[in-house]
Each structure stands twice: as C-alpha cells, then as structure tokens.
Amino acid sequence: MIGVFGGTFDPVHLGHLRPAVEMAEEVGLDRVHVLPAGHPPHRGAPRVATEHRLAMLKAAIAGQPGFQLDCREVDREGPSYMVETLAGLRAGIGPDEPLALMLGMDAFLGLASWHEWERLPELAHLVVSHRPGWDPDSMEDQGGPLAALVAERGVTDPGELARAPAGRVHLMPVTQLDISSTRIRALLAAGRSPRYLLPDAVCDYIHHHRLYRKD
C-alpha cells in the first residue's frame, strides 16, 4: 500500500514527521510519497525557495524506511491540487493498488474547500490523524458532508484499507506535537533557536543557509 503525505513544509518539523510515521506503521504502508506543495491554493507562497524546502525534506526523511521525496507538485505549473496529484499517482500504479492520502484532522475538516474534493475518496483512502482522546462522535455535531463521509465510509480496522484500492476513511489517534512552521519561523526571525522542534539535520541546514532570518 502506498501513502501520500503532503504539505508546504516551510520548514518541515517533528510535528509533521512523527504523526506520519505513526500513520504509516498503523496502516501498513510500504512506501510514503512526501509531497511538498508547489503553489498551495489555501495559503500564501512559501517563505523560502523551493530548492531549500526540498533539501530540508530530503535531510529530514533520510534513513526513514519507505519515505521518499516526491517533487511532482513543485514541478507542475499552476496550483497544487491534491486531486490532480492523486490522479497522476493512480495512473502510474494502476487501478488495484491501495493508495492512502494521509491528513491531519485540521486539514480533513477543511476538505470541503479543496478543489474537486469529492473525487478524493474515489482515488484513495483517507487516513486522518487526531489527538488521543478526541471523540470521533463529535463529527456528527458538525454535520455537513464530512460527517456524512465518515458515517458512510469510516472503518475502525486499518486492515480494511488493504482490501480495496480506495474509498475508506480511517480516523486514528497519533502523538500530537504542538509545533508549527509559523512558530519556528518567528523564533528564527527573532534570532532564537528552534533546536528540538525539527530534525537536527534540518536545523543545521537552516542555520548554514541563514534561512528565515530578518537580516
């Protein structure tokens, strides 16, 4: 089974990486495509050049079995629409290989604003991470299409995902680290250290290239 883990990664940090590892292990992913967004439609442009984001990601996932950098979104012109990314992956792997889109709960709750989001479950399973202790029944209180999607397609057994190429939704608790790229950039702009919020190799790269500094 193949996983897709996307984001702006500006910069990548442990709050991205630890949940991704836990999701990959629970679902039993053979490989994970780590996809930096080229032109994210729901947020501003990345603060540093694409080459730096790619280098930091490559350093961050080095040595993590099955994790591979996938540059298709930064190489593609126009907005980085996940539906186009999944369609491209699906065309390459064929109709029968299980494919899983890995999302945090915040991203999932905003899914209805994504371009052609209704097509996503046709192309891949949705694996959604949340904080331990979060009550999945609270989805019902929010109503709308996402609650209906979980009610219709939700599975509690991650083994179910290997039995179909797409179409399931699996919600799972992961270790949630209260780390954000915004906070890291603010620390660096203030001349403070982000050590232990991101991999050492990424921290060293940032300092070497003097990224996110005001001067």
PDB file of C-alpha atoms in Angstrom:
ATOM      1  CA  MET A   1       0.000   0.000   0.000  1.00  0.00           C
ATOM      2  CA  ILE A   2       1.231   3.485  -0.881  1.00  0.00           C
ATOM      3  CA  GLY A   3       0.794   6.613   1.220  1.00  0.00           C
ATOM      4  CA  VAL A   4       0.740  10.269   0.213  1.00  0.00           C
ATOM      5  CA  PHE A   5       1.778  12.893   2.759  1.00  0.00           C
ATOM      6  CA  GLY A   6       1.666  16.470   1.532  1.00  0.00           C
ATOM      7  CA  GLY A   7       2.280  19.916   2.933  1.00  0.00           C
ATOM      8  CA  THR A   8       4.068  23.194   2.458  1.00  0.00           C
ATOM      9  CA  PHE A   9       6.858  22.101   4.833  1.00  0.00           C
ATOM     10  CA  ASP A  10       8.192  25.631   5.347  1.00  0.00           C
ATOM     11  CA  PRO A  11      10.106  24.264   7.230  1.00  0.00           C
ATOM     12  CA  VAL A  12       9.385  20.595   7.878  1.00  0.00           C
ATOM     13  CA  HIS A  13       9.369  19.770  11.614  1.00  0.00           C
ATOM     14  CA  LEU A  14       8.732  16.942  14.070  1.00  0.00           C
ATOM     15  CA  GLY A  15       5.042  17.829  14.282  1.00  0.00           C
ATOM     16  CA  HIS A  16       4.810  16.757  10.644  1.00  0.00           C
ATOM     17  CA  LEU A  17       7.066  13.741  10.794  1.00  0.00           C
ATOM     18  CA  ARG A  18       6.057  11.881  13.957  1.00  0.00           C
ATOM     19  CA  PRO A  19       2.348  11.573  13.018  1.00  0.00           C
ATOM     20  CA  ALA A  20       3.353  10.488   9.501  1.00  0.00           C
ATOM     21  CA  VAL A  21       5.483   7.657  10.897  1.00  0.00           C
ATOM     22  CA  GLU A  22       2.681   6.519  13.211  1.00  0.00           C
ATOM     23  CA  MET A  23       0.097   6.562  10.416  1.00  0.00           C
ATOM     24  CA  ALA A  24       2.412   4.635   8.096  1.00  0.00           C
ATOM     25  CA  GLU A  25       3.012   1.967  10.725  1.00  0.00           C
ATOM     26  CA  GLU A  26      -0.628   1.546  11.727  1.00  0.00           C
ATOM     27  CA  VAL A  27      -1.913   1.288   8.177  1.00  0.00           C
ATOM     28  CA  GLY A  28       1.000  -0.838   6.984  1.00  0.00           C
ATOM     29  CA  LEU A  29       2.261   1.400   4.196  1.00  0.00           C
ATOM     30  CA  ASP A  30       5.046   0.016   2.037  1.00  0.00           C
ATOM     31  CA  ARG A  31       6.139   3.481   0.993  1.00  0.00           C
ATOM     32  CA  VAL A  32       5.164   7.080   1.622  1.00  0.00           C
ATOM     33  CA  HIS A  33       5.409   9.796  -1.001  1.00  0.00           C
ATOM     34  CA  VAL A  34       6.318  13.011   0.850  1.00  0.00           C
ATOM     35  CA  LEU A  35       4.957  15.783  -1.363  1.00  0.00           C
ATOM     36  CA  PRO A  36       5.960  19.409  -0.878  1.00  0.00           C
ATOM     37  CA  ALA A  37       3.329  21.725  -2.351  1.00  0.00           C
ATOM     38  CA  GLY A  38       4.450  23.928  -5.198  1.00  0.00           C
ATOM     39  CA  HIS A  39       1.754  26.601  -5.190  1.00  0.00           C
ATOM     40  CA  PRO A  40      -0.615  25.850  -2.286  1.00  0.00           C
ATOM     41  CA  PRO A  41      -4.050  27.300  -3.097  1.00  0.00           C
ATOM     42  CA  HIS A  42      -5.168  27.689   0.544  1.00  0.00           C
ATOM     43  CA  ARG A  43      -2.225  29.664   1.923  1.00  0.00           C
ATOM     44  CA  GLY A  44       0.428  32.159   0.943  1.00  0.00           C
ATOM     45  CA  ALA A  45       3.546  31.379  -1.014  1.00  0.00           C
ATOM     46  CA  PRO A  46       6.332  29.561   0.867  1.00  0.00           C
ATOM     47  CA  ARG A  47       8.849  31.847   2.579  1.00  0.00           C
ATOM     48  CA  VAL A  48      11.972  30.200   1.174  1.00  0.00           C
ATOM     49  CA  ALA A  49      12.959  28.981  -2.289  1.00  0.00           C
ATOM     50  CA  THR A  50      11.750  25.577  -3.413  1.00  0.00           C
ATOM     51  CA  GLU A  51      15.314  24.248  -3.506  1.00  0.00           C
ATOM     52  CA  HIS A  52      15.650  24.868   0.230  1.00  0.00           C
ATOM     53  CA  ARG A  53      12.356  23.197   1.112  1.00  0.00           C
ATOM     54  CA  LEU A  54      13.328  20.162  -0.950  1.00  0.00           C
ATOM     55  CA  ALA A  55      16.767  19.963   0.631  1.00  0.00           C
ATOM     56  CA  MET A  56      15.315  20.194   4.144  1.00  0.00           C
ATOM     57  CA  LEU A  57      12.753  17.481   3.403  1.00  0.00           C
ATOM     58  CA  LYS A  58      15.379  15.220   1.895  1.00  0.00           C
ATOM     59  CA  ALA A  59      17.505  15.637   5.014  1.00  0.00           C
ATOM     60  CA  ALA A  60      14.520  15.103   7.326  1.00  0.00           C
ATOM     61  CA  ILE A  61      13.419  11.769   5.860  1.00  0.00           C
ATOM     62  CA  ALA A  62      16.875  10.360   5.169  1.00  0.00           C
ATOM     63  CA  GLY A  63      17.094   6.954   6.811  1.00  0.00           C
ATOM     64  CA  GLN A  64      13.333   6.577   7.361  1.00  0.00           C
ATOM     65  CA  PRO A  65      12.410   3.308   5.593  1.00  0.00           C
ATOM     66  CA  GLY A  66       9.822   3.723   2.862  1.00  0.00           C
ATOM     67  CA  PHE A  67       9.709   7.530   2.927  1.00  0.00           C
ATOM     68  CA  GLN A  68      10.620   9.134  -0.394  1.00  0.00           C
ATOM     69  CA  LEU A  69      10.624  12.696  -1.639  1.00  0.00           C
ATOM     70  CA  ASP A  70       8.148  13.259  -4.488  1.00  0.00           C
ATOM     71  CA  CYS A  71       8.570  16.528  -6.373  1.00  0.00           C
ATOM     72  CA  ARG A  72       5.649  16.265  -8.767  1.00  0.00           C
ATOM     73  CA  GLU A  73       3.742  19.197  -7.255  1.00  0.00           C
ATOM     74  CA  VAL A  74       6.672  21.601  -7.299  1.00  0.00           C
ATOM     75  CA  ASP A  75       7.476  20.514 -10.859  1.00  0.00           C
ATOM     76  CA  ARG A  76       3.892  21.087 -12.026  1.00  0.00           C
ATOM     77  CA  GLU A  77       2.769  24.528 -13.117  1.00  0.00           C
ATOM     78  CA  GLY A  78      -0.280  26.113 -11.510  1.00  0.00           C
ATOM     79  CA  PRO A  79      -1.901  25.488  -8.114  1.00  0.00           C
ATOM     80  CA  SER A  80      -1.044  22.286  -6.231  1.00  0.00           C
ATOM     81  CA  TYR A  81      -4.373  20.480  -6.303  1.00  0.00           C
ATOM     82  CA  MET A  82      -4.273  17.172  -4.447  1.00  0.00           C
ATOM     83  CA  VAL A  83      -6.918  15.655  -6.708  1.00  0.00           C
ATOM     84  CA  GLU A  84      -4.542  16.078  -9.657  1.00  0.00           C
ATOM     85  CA  THR A  85      -1.667  14.596  -7.683  1.00  0.00           C
ATOM     86  CA  LEU A  86      -3.670  11.531  -6.691  1.00  0.00           C
ATOM     87  CA  ALA A  87      -4.964  11.096 -10.226  1.00  0.00           C
ATOM     88  CA  GLY A  88      -1.393  11.120 -11.500  1.00  0.00           C
ATOM     89  CA  LEU A  89      -0.279   8.598  -8.910  1.00  0.00           C
ATOM     90  CA  ARG A  90      -3.276   6.394  -9.621  1.00  0.00           C
ATOM     91  CA  ALA A  91      -2.498   6.421 -13.329  1.00  0.00           C
ATOM     92  CA  GLY A  92       1.025   5.256 -12.552  1.00  0.00           C
ATOM     93  CA  ILE A  93       0.232   2.470 -10.094  1.00  0.00           C
ATOM     94  CA  GLY A  94      -2.921   1.165 -11.749  1.00  0.00           C
ATOM     95  CA  PRO A  95      -6.498   0.786 -10.509  1.00  0.00           C
ATOM     96  CA  ASP A  96      -5.985  -2.000  -7.960  1.00  0.00           C
ATOM     97  CA  GLU A  97      -3.116  -0.833  -5.724  1.00  0.00           C
ATOM     98  CA  PRO A  98      -4.356   0.580  -2.384  1.00  0.00           C
ATOM     99  CA  LEU A  99      -3.483   4.265  -2.069  1.00  0.00           C
ATOM    100  CA  ALA A 100      -3.880   6.317   1.120  1.00  0.00           C
ATOM    101  CA  LEU A 101      -3.962  10.093   1.499  1.00  0.00           C
ATOM    102  CA  MET A 102      -2.605  10.993   4.949  1.00  0.00           C
ATOM    103  CA  LEU A 103      -4.200  14.033   6.596  1.00  0.00           C
ATOM    104  CA  GLY A 104      -4.264  15.789   9.916  1.00  0.00           C
ATOM    105  CA  MET A 105      -7.681  16.477  11.417  1.00  0.00           C
ATOM    106  CA  ASP A 106      -7.452  20.222  10.707  1.00  0.00           C
ATOM    107  CA  ALA A 107      -6.831  19.538   7.030  1.00  0.00           C
ATOM    108  CA  PHE A 108      -9.632  16.981   6.943  1.00  0.00           C
ATOM    109  CA  LEU A 109     -12.129  19.397   8.484  1.00  0.00           C
ATOM    110  CA  GLY A 110     -11.297  21.858   5.706  1.00  0.00           C
ATOM    111  CA  LEU A 111     -11.533  19.250   2.968  1.00  0.00           C
ATOM    112  CA  ALA A 112     -14.811  20.540   1.555  1.00  0.00           C
ATOM    113  CA  SER A 113     -12.987  23.680   0.410  1.00  0.00           C
ATOM    114  CA  TRP A 114     -10.469  21.703  -1.643  1.00  0.00           C
ATOM    115  CA  HIS A 115     -10.643  21.593  -5.433  1.00  0.00           C
ATOM    116  CA  GLU A 116     -12.907  18.705  -6.524  1.00  0.00           C
ATOM    117  CA  TRP A 117     -12.637  17.187  -3.071  1.00  0.00           C
ATOM    118  CA  GLU A 118     -15.468  14.728  -3.729  1.00  0.00           C
ATOM    119  CA  ARG A 119     -13.161  12.846  -6.094  1.00  0.00           C
ATOM    120  CA  LEU A 120     -10.537  12.179  -3.431  1.00  0.00           C
ATOM    121  CA  PRO A 121     -12.214   9.046  -1.965  1.00  0.00           C
ATOM    122  CA  GLU A 122     -12.561   7.683  -5.494  1.00  0.00           C
ATOM    123  CA  LEU A 123      -8.794   7.859  -5.889  1.00  0.00           C
ATOM    124  CA  ALA A 124      -7.510   6.977  -2.408  1.00  0.00           C
ATOM    125  CA  HIS A 125      -8.366   6.046   1.134  1.00  0.00           C
ATOM    126  CA  LEU A 126      -8.279   8.901   3.644  1.00  0.00           C
ATOM    127  CA  VAL A 127      -6.209   8.267   6.769  1.00  0.00           C
ATOM    128  CA  VAL A 128      -6.857  11.051   9.269  1.00  0.00           C
ATOM    129  CA  SER A 129      -4.808  11.652  12.416  1.00  0.00           C
ATOM    130  CA  HIS A 130      -6.223  13.214  15.563  1.00  0.00           C
ATOM    131  CA  ARG A 131      -5.255  13.853  19.155  1.00  0.00           C
ATOM    132  CA  PRO A 132      -5.558  10.982  21.644  1.00  0.00           C
ATOM    133  CA  GLY A 133      -8.853  11.305  23.493  1.00  0.00           C
ATOM    134  CA  TRP A 134     -10.619  13.118  20.662  1.00  0.00           C
ATOM    135  CA  ASP A 135     -14.169  11.793  20.304  1.00  0.00           C
ATOM    136  CA  PRO A 136     -14.952  10.683  16.722  1.00  0.00           C
ATOM    137  CA  ASP A 137     -18.656  11.078  17.529  1.00  0.00           C
ATOM    138  CA  SER A 138     -18.076  14.844  17.633  1.00  0.00           C
ATOM    139  CA  MET A 139     -18.003  14.738  13.829  1.00  0.00           C
ATOM    140  CA  GLU A 140     -21.752  14.258  13.943  1.00  0.00           C
ATOM    141  CA  ASP A 141     -22.163  17.566  15.778  1.00  0.00           C
ATOM    142  CA  GLN A 142     -20.509  19.386  12.884  1.00  0.00           C
ATOM    143  CA  GLY A 143     -22.841  17.869  10.291  1.00  0.00           C
ATOM    144  CA  GLY A 144     -22.204  18.518   6.651  1.00  0.00           C
ATOM    145  CA  PRO A 145     -20.540  16.385   4.019  1.00  0.00           C
ATOM    146  CA  LEU A 146     -17.528  15.331   6.083  1.00  0.00           C
ATOM    147  CA  ALA A 147     -19.620  13.814   8.861  1.00  0.00           C
ATOM    148  CA  ALA A 148     -21.615  12.006   6.188  1.00  0.00           C
ATOM    149  CA  LEU A 149     -18.399  10.802   4.563  1.00  0.00           C
ATOM    150  CA  VAL A 150     -17.142   9.333   7.841  1.00  0.00           C
ATOM    151  CA  ALA A 151     -20.518   7.768   8.595  1.00  0.00           C
ATOM    152  CA  GLU A 152     -20.694   6.164   5.179  1.00  0.00           C
ATOM    153  CA  ARG A 153     -17.070   5.171   4.597  1.00  0.00           C
ATOM    154  CA  GLY A 154     -15.416   5.098   8.021  1.00  0.00           C
ATOM    155  CA  VAL A 155     -13.611   1.956   9.179  1.00  0.00           C
ATOM    156  CA  THR A 156     -12.023   1.260  12.555  1.00  0.00           C
ATOM    157  CA  ASP A 157      -9.837  -1.625  11.390  1.00  0.00           C
ATOM    158  CA  PRO A 158      -6.853  -0.323   9.395  1.00  0.00           C
ATOM    159  CA  GLY A 159      -6.617  -3.740   7.767  1.00  0.00           C
ATOM    160  CA  GLU A 160      -9.713  -2.837   5.778  1.00  0.00           C
ATOM    161  CA  LEU A 161      -7.650  -0.406   3.710  1.00  0.00           C
ATOM    162  CA  ALA A 162      -5.576  -3.171   2.152  1.00  0.00           C
ATOM    163  CA  ARG A 163      -8.699  -4.882   0.851  1.00  0.00           C
ATOM    164  CA  ALA A 164      -9.708  -2.104  -1.561  1.00  0.00           C
ATOM    165  CA  PRO A 165      -7.802   0.414  -3.675  1.00  0.00           C
ATOM    166  CA  ALA A 166      -9.674   3.478  -2.334  1.00  0.00           C
ATOM    167  CA  GLY A 167     -12.870   4.699  -0.707  1.00  0.00           C
ATOM    168  CA  ARG A 168     -12.381   4.125   3.040  1.00  0.00           C
ATOM    169  CA  VAL A 169     -11.865   6.690   5.816  1.00  0.00           C
ATOM    170  CA  HIS A 170      -9.804   5.699   8.841  1.00  0.00           C
ATOM    171  CA  LEU A 171      -9.513   8.043  11.842  1.00  0.00           C
ATOM    172  CA  MET A 172      -6.661   7.286  14.230  1.00  0.00           C
ATOM    173  CA  PRO A 173      -5.010   8.898  17.263  1.00  0.00           C
ATOM    174  CA  VAL A 174      -1.357   9.912  16.951  1.00  0.00           C
ATOM    175  CA  THR A 175       1.199  11.717  19.068  1.00  0.00           C
ATOM    176  CA  GLN A 176       0.340  15.376  18.522  1.00  0.00           C
ATOM    177  CA  LEU A 177       3.268  17.734  18.967  1.00  0.00           C
ATOM    178  CA  ASP A 178       2.299  21.381  19.384  1.00  0.00           C
ATOM    179  CA  ILE A 179       4.804  22.626  16.814  1.00  0.00           C
ATOM    180  CA  SER A 180       4.129  24.880  13.853  1.00  0.00           C
ATOM    181  CA  SER A 181       6.207  26.159  10.962  1.00  0.00           C
ATOM    182  CA  THR A 182       4.886  29.640  11.757  1.00  0.00           C
ATOM    183  CA  ARG A 183       6.304  29.468  15.282  1.00  0.00           C
ATOM    184  CA  ILE A 184       9.648  28.164  14.035  1.00  0.00           C
ATOM    185  CA  ARG A 185       9.919  30.993  11.520  1.00  0.00           C
ATOM    186  CA  ALA A 186       9.114  33.508  14.265  1.00  0.00           C
ATOM    187  CA  LEU A 187      11.836  32.087  16.504  1.00  0.00           C
ATOM    188  CA  LEU A 188      14.387  32.293  13.725  1.00  0.00           C
ATOM    189  CA  ALA A 189      13.357  35.838  12.806  1.00  0.00           C
ATOM    190  CA  ALA A 190      13.922  36.803  16.442  1.00  0.00           C
ATOM    191  CA  GLY A 191      17.372  35.208  16.470  1.00  0.00           C
ATOM    192  CA  ARG A 192      16.290  32.335  18.726  1.00  0.00           C
ATOM    193  CA  SER A 193      16.981  28.632  18.314  1.00  0.00           C
ATOM    194  CA  PRO A 194      14.386  26.130  17.005  1.00  0.00           C
ATOM    195  CA  ARG A 195      16.526  23.180  18.161  1.00  0.00           C
ATOM    196  CA  TYR A 196      14.498  20.075  19.166  1.00  0.00           C
ATOM    197  CA  LEU A 197      11.430  21.273  17.232  1.00  0.00           C
ATOM    198  CA  LEU A 198      12.736  19.859  13.978  1.00  0.00           C
ATOM    199  CA  PRO A 199      15.320  17.254  12.950  1.00  0.00           C
ATOM    200  CA  ASP A 200      18.903  18.231  13.710  1.00  0.00           C
ATOM    201  CA  ALA A 201      19.813  17.990  10.031  1.00  0.00           C
ATOM    202  CA  VAL A 202      17.084  20.486   9.165  1.00  0.00           C
ATOM    203  CA  CYS A 203      18.093  22.838  11.980  1.00  0.00           C
ATOM    204  CA  ASP A 204      21.711  22.727  10.806  1.00  0.00           C
ATOM    205  CA  TYR A 205      20.660  23.383   7.196  1.00  0.00           C
ATOM    206  CA  ILE A 206      18.602  26.407   8.225  1.00  0.00           C
ATOM    207  CA  HIS A 207      21.470  27.906  10.180  1.00  0.00           C
ATOM    208  CA  HIS A 208      24.021  27.184   7.452  1.00  0.00           C
ATOM    209  CA  HIS A 209      21.914  28.934   4.814  1.00  0.00           C
ATOM    210  CA  ARG A 210      20.653  31.639   7.210  1.00  0.00           C
ATOM    211  CA  LEU A 211      17.013  30.931   6.330  1.00  0.00           C
ATOM    212  CA  TYR A 212      14.002  32.744   7.802  1.00  0.00           C
ATOM    213  CA  ARG A 213      16.166  35.490   9.318  1.00  0.00           C
ATOM    214  CA  LYS A 214      15.251  39.159   9.132  1.00  0.00           C
ATOM    215  CA  ASP A 215      18.769  40.280   8.234  1.00  0.00           C
TER     216      ASP A 215
END
